[in-house]
XYZ file of C-alpha atoms in Angstrom:
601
model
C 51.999 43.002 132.074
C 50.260 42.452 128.644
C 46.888 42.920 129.852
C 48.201 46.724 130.923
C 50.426 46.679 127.851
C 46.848 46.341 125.903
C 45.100 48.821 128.025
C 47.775 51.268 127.106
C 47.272 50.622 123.117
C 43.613 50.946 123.054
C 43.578 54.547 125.271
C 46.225 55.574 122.632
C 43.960 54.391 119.762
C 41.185 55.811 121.299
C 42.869 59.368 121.719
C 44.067 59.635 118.339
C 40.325 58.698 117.494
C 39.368 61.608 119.454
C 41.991 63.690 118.202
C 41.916 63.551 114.672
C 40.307 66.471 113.034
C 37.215 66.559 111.362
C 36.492 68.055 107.624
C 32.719 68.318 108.322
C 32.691 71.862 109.188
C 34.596 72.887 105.616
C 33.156 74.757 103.581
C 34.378 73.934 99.513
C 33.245 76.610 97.051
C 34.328 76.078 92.861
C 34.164 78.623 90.168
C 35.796 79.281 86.898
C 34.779 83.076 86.221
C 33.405 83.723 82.428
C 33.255 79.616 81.625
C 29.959 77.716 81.115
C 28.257 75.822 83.600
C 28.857 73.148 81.907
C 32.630 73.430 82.047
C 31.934 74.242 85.484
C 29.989 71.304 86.114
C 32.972 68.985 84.616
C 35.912 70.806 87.163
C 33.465 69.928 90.075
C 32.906 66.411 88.942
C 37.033 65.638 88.700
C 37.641 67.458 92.337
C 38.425 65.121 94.915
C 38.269 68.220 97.311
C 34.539 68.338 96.120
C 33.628 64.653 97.206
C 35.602 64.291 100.465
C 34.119 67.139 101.699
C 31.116 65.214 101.481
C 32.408 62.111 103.251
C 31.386 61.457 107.116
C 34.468 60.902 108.035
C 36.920 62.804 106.376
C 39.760 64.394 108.341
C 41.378 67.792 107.906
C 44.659 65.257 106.447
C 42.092 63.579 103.911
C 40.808 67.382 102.391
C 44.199 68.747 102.003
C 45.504 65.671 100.518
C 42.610 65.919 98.218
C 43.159 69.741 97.546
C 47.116 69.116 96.828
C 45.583 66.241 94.173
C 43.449 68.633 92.310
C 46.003 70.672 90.919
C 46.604 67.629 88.372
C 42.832 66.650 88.264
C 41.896 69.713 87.396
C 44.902 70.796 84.603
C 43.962 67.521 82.659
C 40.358 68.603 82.138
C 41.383 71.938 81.067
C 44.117 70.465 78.851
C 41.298 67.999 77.493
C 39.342 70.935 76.703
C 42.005 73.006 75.025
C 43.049 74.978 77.821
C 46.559 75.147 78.040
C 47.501 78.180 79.644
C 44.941 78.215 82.800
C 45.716 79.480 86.289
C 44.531 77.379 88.973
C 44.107 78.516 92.444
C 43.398 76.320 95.367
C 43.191 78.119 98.848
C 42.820 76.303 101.974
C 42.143 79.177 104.396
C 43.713 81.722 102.713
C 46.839 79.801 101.982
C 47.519 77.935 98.798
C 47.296 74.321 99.075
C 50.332 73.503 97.199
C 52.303 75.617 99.836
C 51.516 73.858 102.457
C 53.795 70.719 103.945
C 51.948 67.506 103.606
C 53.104 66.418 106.660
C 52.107 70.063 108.356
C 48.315 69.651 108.039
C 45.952 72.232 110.328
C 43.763 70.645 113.054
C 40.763 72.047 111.176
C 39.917 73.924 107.827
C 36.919 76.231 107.494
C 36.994 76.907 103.879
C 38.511 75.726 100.364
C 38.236 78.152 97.546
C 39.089 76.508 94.058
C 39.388 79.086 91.637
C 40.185 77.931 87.667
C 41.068 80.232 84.628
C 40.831 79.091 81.743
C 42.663 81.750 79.669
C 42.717 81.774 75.495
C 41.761 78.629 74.059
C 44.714 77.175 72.408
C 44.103 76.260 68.585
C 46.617 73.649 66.558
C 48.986 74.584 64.104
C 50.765 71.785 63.391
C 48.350 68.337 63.467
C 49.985 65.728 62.204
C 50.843 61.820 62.552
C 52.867 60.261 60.116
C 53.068 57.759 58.607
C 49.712 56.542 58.086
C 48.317 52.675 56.930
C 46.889 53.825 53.342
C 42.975 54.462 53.756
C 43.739 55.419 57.344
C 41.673 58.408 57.692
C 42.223 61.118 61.143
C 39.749 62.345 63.804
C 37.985 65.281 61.643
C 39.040 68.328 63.888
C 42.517 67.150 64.277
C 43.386 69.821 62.094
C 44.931 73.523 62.221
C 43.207 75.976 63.167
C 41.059 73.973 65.350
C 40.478 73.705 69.632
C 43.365 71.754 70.304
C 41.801 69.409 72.750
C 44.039 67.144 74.487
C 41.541 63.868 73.698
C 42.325 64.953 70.099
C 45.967 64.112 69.777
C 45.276 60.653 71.805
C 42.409 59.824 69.529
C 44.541 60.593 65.941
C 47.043 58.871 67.280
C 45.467 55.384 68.495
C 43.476 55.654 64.597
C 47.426 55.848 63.295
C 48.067 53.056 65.258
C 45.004 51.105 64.353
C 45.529 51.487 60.923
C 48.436 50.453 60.741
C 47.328 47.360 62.799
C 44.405 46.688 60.729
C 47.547 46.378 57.401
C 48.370 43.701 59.484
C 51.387 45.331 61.326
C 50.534 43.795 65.144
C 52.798 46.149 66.719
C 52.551 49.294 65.663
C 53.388 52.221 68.323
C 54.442 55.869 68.805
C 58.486 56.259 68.096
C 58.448 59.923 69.335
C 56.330 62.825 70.279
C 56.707 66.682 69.669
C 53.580 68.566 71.622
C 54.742 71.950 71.848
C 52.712 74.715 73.525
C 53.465 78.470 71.957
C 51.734 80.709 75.077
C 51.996 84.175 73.270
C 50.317 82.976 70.579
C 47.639 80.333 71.964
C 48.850 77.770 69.486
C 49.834 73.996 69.862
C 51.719 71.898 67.481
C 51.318 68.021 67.806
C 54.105 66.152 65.968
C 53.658 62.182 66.277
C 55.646 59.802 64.667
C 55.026 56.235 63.941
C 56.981 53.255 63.988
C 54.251 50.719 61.833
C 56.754 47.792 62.903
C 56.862 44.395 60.381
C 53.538 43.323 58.661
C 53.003 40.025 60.501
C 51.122 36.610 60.105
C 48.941 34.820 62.641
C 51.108 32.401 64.654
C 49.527 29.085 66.629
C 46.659 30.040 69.226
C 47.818 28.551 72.525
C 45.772 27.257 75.436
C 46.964 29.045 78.416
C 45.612 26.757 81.620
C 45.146 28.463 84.578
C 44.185 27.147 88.152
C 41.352 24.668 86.387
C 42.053 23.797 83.294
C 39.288 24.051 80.542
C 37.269 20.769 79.735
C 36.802 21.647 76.369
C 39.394 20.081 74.531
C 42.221 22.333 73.104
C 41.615 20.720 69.700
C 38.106 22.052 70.217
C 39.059 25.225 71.143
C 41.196 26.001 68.155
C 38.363 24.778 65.886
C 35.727 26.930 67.407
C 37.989 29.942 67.541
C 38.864 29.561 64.124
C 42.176 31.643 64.056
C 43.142 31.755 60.500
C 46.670 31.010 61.492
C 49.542 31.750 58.376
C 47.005 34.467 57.508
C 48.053 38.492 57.340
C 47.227 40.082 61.273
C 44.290 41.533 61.861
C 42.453 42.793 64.648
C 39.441 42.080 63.564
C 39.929 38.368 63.267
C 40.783 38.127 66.667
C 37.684 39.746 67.904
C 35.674 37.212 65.850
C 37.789 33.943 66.975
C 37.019 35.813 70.670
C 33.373 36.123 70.253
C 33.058 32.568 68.884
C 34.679 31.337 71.614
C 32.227 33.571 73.922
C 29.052 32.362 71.702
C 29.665 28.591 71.926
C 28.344 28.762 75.340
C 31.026 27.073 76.899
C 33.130 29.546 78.647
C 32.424 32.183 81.629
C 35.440 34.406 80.364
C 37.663 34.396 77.284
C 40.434 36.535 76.450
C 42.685 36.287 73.382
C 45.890 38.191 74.168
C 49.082 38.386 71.618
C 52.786 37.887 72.160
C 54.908 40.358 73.436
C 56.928 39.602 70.722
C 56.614 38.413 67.335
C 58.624 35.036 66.041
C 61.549 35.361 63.420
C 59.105 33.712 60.717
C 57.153 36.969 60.818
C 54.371 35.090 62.854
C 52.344 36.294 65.745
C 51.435 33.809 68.338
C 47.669 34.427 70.348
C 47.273 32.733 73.844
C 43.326 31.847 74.850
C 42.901 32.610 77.737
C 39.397 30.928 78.957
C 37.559 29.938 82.120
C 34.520 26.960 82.103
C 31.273 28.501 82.546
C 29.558 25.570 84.675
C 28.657 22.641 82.655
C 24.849 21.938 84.068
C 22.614 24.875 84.097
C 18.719 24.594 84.984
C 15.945 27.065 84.145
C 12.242 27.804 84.270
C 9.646 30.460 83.852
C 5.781 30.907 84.251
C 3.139 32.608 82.104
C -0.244 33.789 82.960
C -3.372 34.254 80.819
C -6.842 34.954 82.347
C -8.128 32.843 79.053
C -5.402 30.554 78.438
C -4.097 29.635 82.220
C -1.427 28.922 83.372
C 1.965 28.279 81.772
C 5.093 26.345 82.881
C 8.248 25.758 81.042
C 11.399 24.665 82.215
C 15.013 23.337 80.918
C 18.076 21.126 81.672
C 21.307 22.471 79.819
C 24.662 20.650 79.495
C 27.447 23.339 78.109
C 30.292 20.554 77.216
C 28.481 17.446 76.471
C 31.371 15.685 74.738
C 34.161 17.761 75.957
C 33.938 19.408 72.629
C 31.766 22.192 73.641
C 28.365 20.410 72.741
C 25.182 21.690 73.962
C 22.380 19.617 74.947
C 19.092 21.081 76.060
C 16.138 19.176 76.944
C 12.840 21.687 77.329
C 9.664 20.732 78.770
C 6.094 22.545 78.776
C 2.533 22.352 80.026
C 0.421 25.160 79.331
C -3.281 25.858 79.464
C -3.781 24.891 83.584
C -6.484 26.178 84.520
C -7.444 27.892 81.265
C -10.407 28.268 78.938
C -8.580 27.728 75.563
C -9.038 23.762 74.853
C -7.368 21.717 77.261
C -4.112 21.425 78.810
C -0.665 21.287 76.073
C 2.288 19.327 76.651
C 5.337 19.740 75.362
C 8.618 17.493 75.515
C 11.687 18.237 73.209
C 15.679 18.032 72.902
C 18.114 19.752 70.724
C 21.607 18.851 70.739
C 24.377 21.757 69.358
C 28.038 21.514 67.945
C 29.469 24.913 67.316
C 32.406 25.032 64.664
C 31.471 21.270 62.862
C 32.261 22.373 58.761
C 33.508 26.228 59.285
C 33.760 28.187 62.346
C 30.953 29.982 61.973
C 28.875 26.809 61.061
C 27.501 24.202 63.626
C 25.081 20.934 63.241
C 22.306 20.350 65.477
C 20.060 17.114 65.892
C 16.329 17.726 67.369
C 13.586 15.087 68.477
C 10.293 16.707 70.128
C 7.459 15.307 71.130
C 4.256 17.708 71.662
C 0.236 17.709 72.236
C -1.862 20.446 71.765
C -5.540 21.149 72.761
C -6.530 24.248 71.339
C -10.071 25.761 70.612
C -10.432 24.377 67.373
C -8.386 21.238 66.977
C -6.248 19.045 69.000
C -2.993 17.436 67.437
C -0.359 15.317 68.585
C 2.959 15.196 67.034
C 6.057 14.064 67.022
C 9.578 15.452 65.155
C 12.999 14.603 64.569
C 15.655 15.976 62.152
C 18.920 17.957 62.356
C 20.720 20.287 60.192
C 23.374 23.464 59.709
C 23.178 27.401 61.443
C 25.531 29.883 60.528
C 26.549 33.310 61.639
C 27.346 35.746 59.337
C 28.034 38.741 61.545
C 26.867 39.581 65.451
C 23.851 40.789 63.912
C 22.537 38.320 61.102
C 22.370 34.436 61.797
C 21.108 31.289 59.870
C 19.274 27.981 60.087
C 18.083 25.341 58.082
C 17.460 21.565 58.135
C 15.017 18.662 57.461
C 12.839 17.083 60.026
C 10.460 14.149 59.626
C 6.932 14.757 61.365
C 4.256 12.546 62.024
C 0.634 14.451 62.815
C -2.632 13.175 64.594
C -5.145 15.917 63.605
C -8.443 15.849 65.232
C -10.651 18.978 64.479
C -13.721 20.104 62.572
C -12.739 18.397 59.545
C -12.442 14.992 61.302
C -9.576 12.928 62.571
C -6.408 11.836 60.146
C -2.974 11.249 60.355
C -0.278 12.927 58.298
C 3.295 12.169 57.652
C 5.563 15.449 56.595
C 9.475 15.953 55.074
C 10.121 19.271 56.266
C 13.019 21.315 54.898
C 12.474 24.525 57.341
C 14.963 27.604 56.964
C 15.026 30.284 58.737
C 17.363 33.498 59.517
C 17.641 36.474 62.102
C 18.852 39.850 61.535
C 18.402 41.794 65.128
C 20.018 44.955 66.046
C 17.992 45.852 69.043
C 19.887 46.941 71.950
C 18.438 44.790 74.594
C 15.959 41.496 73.371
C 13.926 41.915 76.985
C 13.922 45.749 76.500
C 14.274 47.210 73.313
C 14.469 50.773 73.134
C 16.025 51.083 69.533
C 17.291 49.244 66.754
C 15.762 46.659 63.818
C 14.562 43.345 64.289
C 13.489 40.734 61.776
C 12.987 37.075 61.449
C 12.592 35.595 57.898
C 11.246 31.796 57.651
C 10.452 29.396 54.797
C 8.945 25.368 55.014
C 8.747 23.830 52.196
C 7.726 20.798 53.106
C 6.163 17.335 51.118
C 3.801 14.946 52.062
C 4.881 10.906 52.342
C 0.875 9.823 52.618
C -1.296 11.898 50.854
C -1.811 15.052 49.563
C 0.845 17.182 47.395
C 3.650 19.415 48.701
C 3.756 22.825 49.828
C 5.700 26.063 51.553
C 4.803 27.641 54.745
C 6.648 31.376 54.745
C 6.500 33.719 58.132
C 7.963 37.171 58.649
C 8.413 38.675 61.878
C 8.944 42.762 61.702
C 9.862 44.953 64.432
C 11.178 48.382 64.945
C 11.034 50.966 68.135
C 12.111 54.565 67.963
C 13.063 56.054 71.941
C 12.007 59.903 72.037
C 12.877 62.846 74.749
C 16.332 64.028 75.654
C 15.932 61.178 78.685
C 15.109 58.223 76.656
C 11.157 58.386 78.458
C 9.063 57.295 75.414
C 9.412 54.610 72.943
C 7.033 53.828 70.549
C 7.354 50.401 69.375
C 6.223 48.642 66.201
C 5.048 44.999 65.153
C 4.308 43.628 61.731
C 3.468 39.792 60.925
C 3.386 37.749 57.767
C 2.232 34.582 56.839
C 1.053 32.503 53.835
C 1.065 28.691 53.520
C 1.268 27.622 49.594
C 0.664 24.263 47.510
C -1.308 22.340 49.613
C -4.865 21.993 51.108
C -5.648 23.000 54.428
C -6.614 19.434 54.902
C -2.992 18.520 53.653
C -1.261 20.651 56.104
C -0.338 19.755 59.921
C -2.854 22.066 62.137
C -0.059 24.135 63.679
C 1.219 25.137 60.416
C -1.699 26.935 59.712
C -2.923 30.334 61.178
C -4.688 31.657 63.570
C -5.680 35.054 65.295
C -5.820 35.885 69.303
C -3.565 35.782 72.331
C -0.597 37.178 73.778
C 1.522 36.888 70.234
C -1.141 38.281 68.165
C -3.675 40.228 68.902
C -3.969 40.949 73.028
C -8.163 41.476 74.110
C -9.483 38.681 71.927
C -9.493 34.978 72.699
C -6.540 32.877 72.628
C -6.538 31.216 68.722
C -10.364 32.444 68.247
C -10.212 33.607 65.340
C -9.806 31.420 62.272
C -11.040 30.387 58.725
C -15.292 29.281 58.576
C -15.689 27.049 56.113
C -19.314 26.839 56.444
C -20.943 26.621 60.100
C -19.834 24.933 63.060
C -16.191 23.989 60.929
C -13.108 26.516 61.728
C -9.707 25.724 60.812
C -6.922 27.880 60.375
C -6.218 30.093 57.748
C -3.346 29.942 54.630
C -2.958 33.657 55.005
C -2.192 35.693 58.030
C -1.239 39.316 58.552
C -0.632 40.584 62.501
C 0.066 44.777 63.388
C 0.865 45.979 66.706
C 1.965 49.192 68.211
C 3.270 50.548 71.654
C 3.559 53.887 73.772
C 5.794 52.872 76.242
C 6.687 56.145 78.852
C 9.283 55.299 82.021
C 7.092 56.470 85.353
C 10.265 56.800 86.791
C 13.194 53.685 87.229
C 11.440 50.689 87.612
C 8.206 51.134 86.525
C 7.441 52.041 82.945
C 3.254 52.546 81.840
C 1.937 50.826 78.269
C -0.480 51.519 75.672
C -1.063 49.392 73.194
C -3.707 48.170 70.390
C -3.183 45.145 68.078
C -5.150 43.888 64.657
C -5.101 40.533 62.973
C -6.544 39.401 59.873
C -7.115 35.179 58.387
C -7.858 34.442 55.537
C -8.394 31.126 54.018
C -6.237 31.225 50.769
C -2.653 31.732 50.502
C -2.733 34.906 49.555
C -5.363 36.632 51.529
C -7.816 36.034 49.173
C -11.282 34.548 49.421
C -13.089 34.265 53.139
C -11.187 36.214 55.860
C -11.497 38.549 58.610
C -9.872 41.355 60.934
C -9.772 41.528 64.701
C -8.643 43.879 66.559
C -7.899 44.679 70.609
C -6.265 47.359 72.683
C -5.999 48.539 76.353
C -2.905 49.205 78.863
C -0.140 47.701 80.643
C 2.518 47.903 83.337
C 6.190 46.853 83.185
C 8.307 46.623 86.565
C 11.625 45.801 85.734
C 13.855 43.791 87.433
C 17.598 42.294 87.230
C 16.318 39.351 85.185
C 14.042 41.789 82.897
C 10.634 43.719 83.229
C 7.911 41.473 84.032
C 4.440 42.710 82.078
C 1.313 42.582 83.042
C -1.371 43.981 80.654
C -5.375 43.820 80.474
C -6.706 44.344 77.336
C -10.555 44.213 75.313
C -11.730 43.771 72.063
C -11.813 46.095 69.611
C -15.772 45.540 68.668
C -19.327 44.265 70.046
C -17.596 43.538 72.868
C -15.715 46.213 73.299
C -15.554 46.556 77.406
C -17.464 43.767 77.843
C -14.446 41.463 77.929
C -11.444 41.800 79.216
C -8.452 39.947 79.063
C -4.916 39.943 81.505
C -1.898 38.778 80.491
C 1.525 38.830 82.627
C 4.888 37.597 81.643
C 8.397 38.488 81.638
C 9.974 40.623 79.000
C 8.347 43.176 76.739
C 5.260 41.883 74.724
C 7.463 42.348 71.415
């Protein structure tokens, strides 16, 4: 009996399958006689009758329930527009769609005619929200006289509200409304009135545990969110304490959301809400150079080290497989992060590093370790400085010596480009000064470095970018035989000048001895067009110049490469490849390839 009983359900299923009629043969047509295509182009793009049409398998029941929905679809872009006296017609086969039952739908439709009048343009007369925070300052065309565009009155009157949040009045809101449409004379008055509510004070910030609570200690998490609680409200401060909380690196999701309602001390209580990001994270990358070889880098990260959100990262490196450029480097260091240790926006860090390099004109082993302060001073601009202890074994043209440094390095970031892999616009620069002092021999000194890039995106699409790159260096107060070999510059490679040797060119002190230079000045430029998604063509020429005093003085030279590139980009960033030659004698006789990921600058 339930075998047949089964039989009987899936024939039924099957009919109704069968039955059920199809929208494929409609035919949708939209116009709105005497508007723009644009406005056109905005109706079609809010009409569900417009997309489920399209579907495979929409039903005749699917396209009128989606031409009885875009009676309201429709009014609320020609309301947003300020169009409030428009005539929309939706015909489904000659009948309007708003006359016909729900429940009553035809077997099949042939046609759906959506017809929208606009009508007069409706301008305000009365534009007003009151009372306003002092300073508080309305959308510019919410005014009389002017389109009275529905988006209007909802952006004036979440600035009232904001204003009035920003005085430190938490929960501010609308206490009554007055939108009155006058139809003879295509005029709309907008009355809002605001109820600013108590000014308020920052209550506690509460840990809110979910299914897993957070590792991070709450203690922690107060500290690095750095509420300023007994402090007026203000927005703002909550957005920072969020995006410290999102910058410590500890957390996959934060959210800081405040009290329904306010205490009868006048104080506003904020719950964290915040989910672990997972505490072990490991990473590498590759890098190739026809002239420098191979490159391989990896790292082991630990988000919550001490449960108080401390970050230890351990990095290793061994570059120059395979390559041409002096021998194989190594590289083996560890830096260790507290976020929120004085202020909330300042943390303490301890390195140790151990590193050898083999490079065309000297080879030095070296080993650091130090510690120190960074501080953010906005999303944009950031801070570091600290003291390290270095010890140097220097092997080059000027013989073999060991060196012992105090370094005091400082350093600070401003970026405001809108993607570090892929810029396309915005400033970047990077501002950093050594001084450091010898515990040997020789006297004391500064290294300074400046880092300057801009890019500028042309075409209404975004197609072109030109991109710019300016280096700075100068190392003062000591000899170059006083200074460790890496502090000192040189020309060539992937970061400087693309098409000439990796590090070739440095300072001649008389034949067969090169060192690096005291003085160093790096320019490069870009013509970066999008061939259409994914792939994106390069041109590019760089120019470097050493010199062998601090300030560019004395011997020196310039050299210069240029050629062309390719960028594919991917979820995890473009990866570049570009091939580039010298920029003299051998112009075209050499050729060098580099590929990476990320743009070159």
């Amino acid at each position: 009996m339930r075998e047949w009983s089964a039989r009987i359900v899936l024939v039924i299923v099957a009919l109704t399958a069968l039955s059920t009629p199809s929208a494929h043969a409609a035919e949708v047509s939209l116009s709105a006689p005497r508007a723009p295509e644009k406005f056109t182009e905005r109706l079609r793009a809010a009409s569900l009758t417009v997309s489920e049409v399209a579907r495979e398998d929409s039903t005749a029941q699917d396209l009128l329930a989606a031409a009885q929905a875009d009676y309201a679809r429709l009014l609320s872009v020609l309301y947003a527009e300020g169009y409030y006296g428009g005539i929309i017609s939706i015909r489904v086969d000659g009948q309007e769609a708003a006359d016909i039952p729900p429940l009553s739908a035809p077997d099949e439709i042939g046609r759906v005619a959506i017809e929208v009048v606009r009508g007069a343009g409706f301008r305000f007369g009365v534009a007003e929200v009151t009372p306003l925070a002092p300073g508080t300052g309305l959308p510019g065309k919410f005014l009389s006289g002017e389109l009275a565009k529905a988006g209007l009155i909802a952006e004036a009157t979440q600035t009232g509200i904001e204003g009035w949040r920003s005085a430190g009045h938490a929960k501010a809101r609308v206490d009554a409304k007055d939108i009155v449409a006058n139809h003879p004379r295509a005029r709309l008055d907008a009355r809002i009135a605001l109820d600013p509510g108590p000014r308020l004070r920052f209550g506690a910030l509460r840990i809110t545990e979910g299914d897993r609570p957070s590792r991070v200690r709450a203690a922690r998490i107060r500290e690095i969110a750095g509420l300023p609680t007994g402090r007026q409200f203000s927005p703002g401060e909550v957005e920072d304490a969020t995006n410290r909380l999102r910058r410590s690196g500890a957390f996959r999701s934060v959210r800081l959301v405040e009290a329904e309602t306010h205490n009868a001390d006048g104080t506003l209580d904020i719950a964290a809400q915040v989910t672990d990001a997972k505490r072990r994270r490991v990473g590498v990358g590759a890098e190739l150079s026809s002239l420098e070889g191979v490159t391989l880098s990896g790292f082991w990260l630990h988000r919550n080290l001490f449960g108080g959100a401390e970050r230890l990262r351990i990095d290793a490196l061994v570059g120059g497989i395979g390559g041409d450029s002096g021998g194989e480097d190594f590289r083996l260091g560890a830096r260790l992060d507290r976020p929120a240790t004085f202020t909330p926006d300042t943390g303490a860090f301890l390195l140790a590093d151990v590193e050898e390099r083999n490079e065309p004109d000297y080879r030095e082993r070296k080993a650091e370790i130090g510690g120190g302060l960074t501080h953010v001073f906005s999303d944009e601009l950031s801070a570091e400085a600290g003291v390290t202890f270095r010890f140097s074994e220097i092997t080059d043209d000027l013989g073999k010596r060991e060196v012992q440094h105090l370094l005091f390095p400082a350093s600070a970031t401003w970026d405001r480009r809108d993607d570090p892999l892929n810029p396309t616009e915005g400033l970047y620069l990077e501002l950093g000064i050594t001084p450091f002092a010898g515990l040997d021999q020789g006297g004391g000194g500064a290294r300074f470095y400046a880092d300057l890039r801009d890019y500028l995106t042309l075409g209404d699409a975004g197609r072109f970018t030109l991109a710019g790159r300016a280096q700075l260096g100068s190392v003062a107060g000591a000899g170059i035989v006083d200074v460790p070999a890496d502090m000192l510059f040189y020309s060539g490679g992937a970061g400087t000048v693309r098409g000439q040797g990796y590090q070739s060119l440095g300072v001649d002190l008389a034949p067969n001895i090169t060192v690096g230079g005291r003085a160093f000045v790096g320019i490069s430029g870009e013509l970066r067009a999008m061939v259409n998604d994914r792939v994106q063509a390069v041109a590019f020429a760089d120019a470097g110049f050493v010199g062998e005093d601090a300030l560019g003085t004395g011997t020196g030279e310039w050299r210069g490469g240029a050629g062309l590139g390719a960028r594919y980009f991917t979820t995890v960033g473009p990866i570049r490849l570009d091939i580039a030659t010298p920029v003299d004698d051998d112009a075209f006789q050499a050729f060098e390839i580099y590929v990476g990921i990320g743009q070159a600058f």
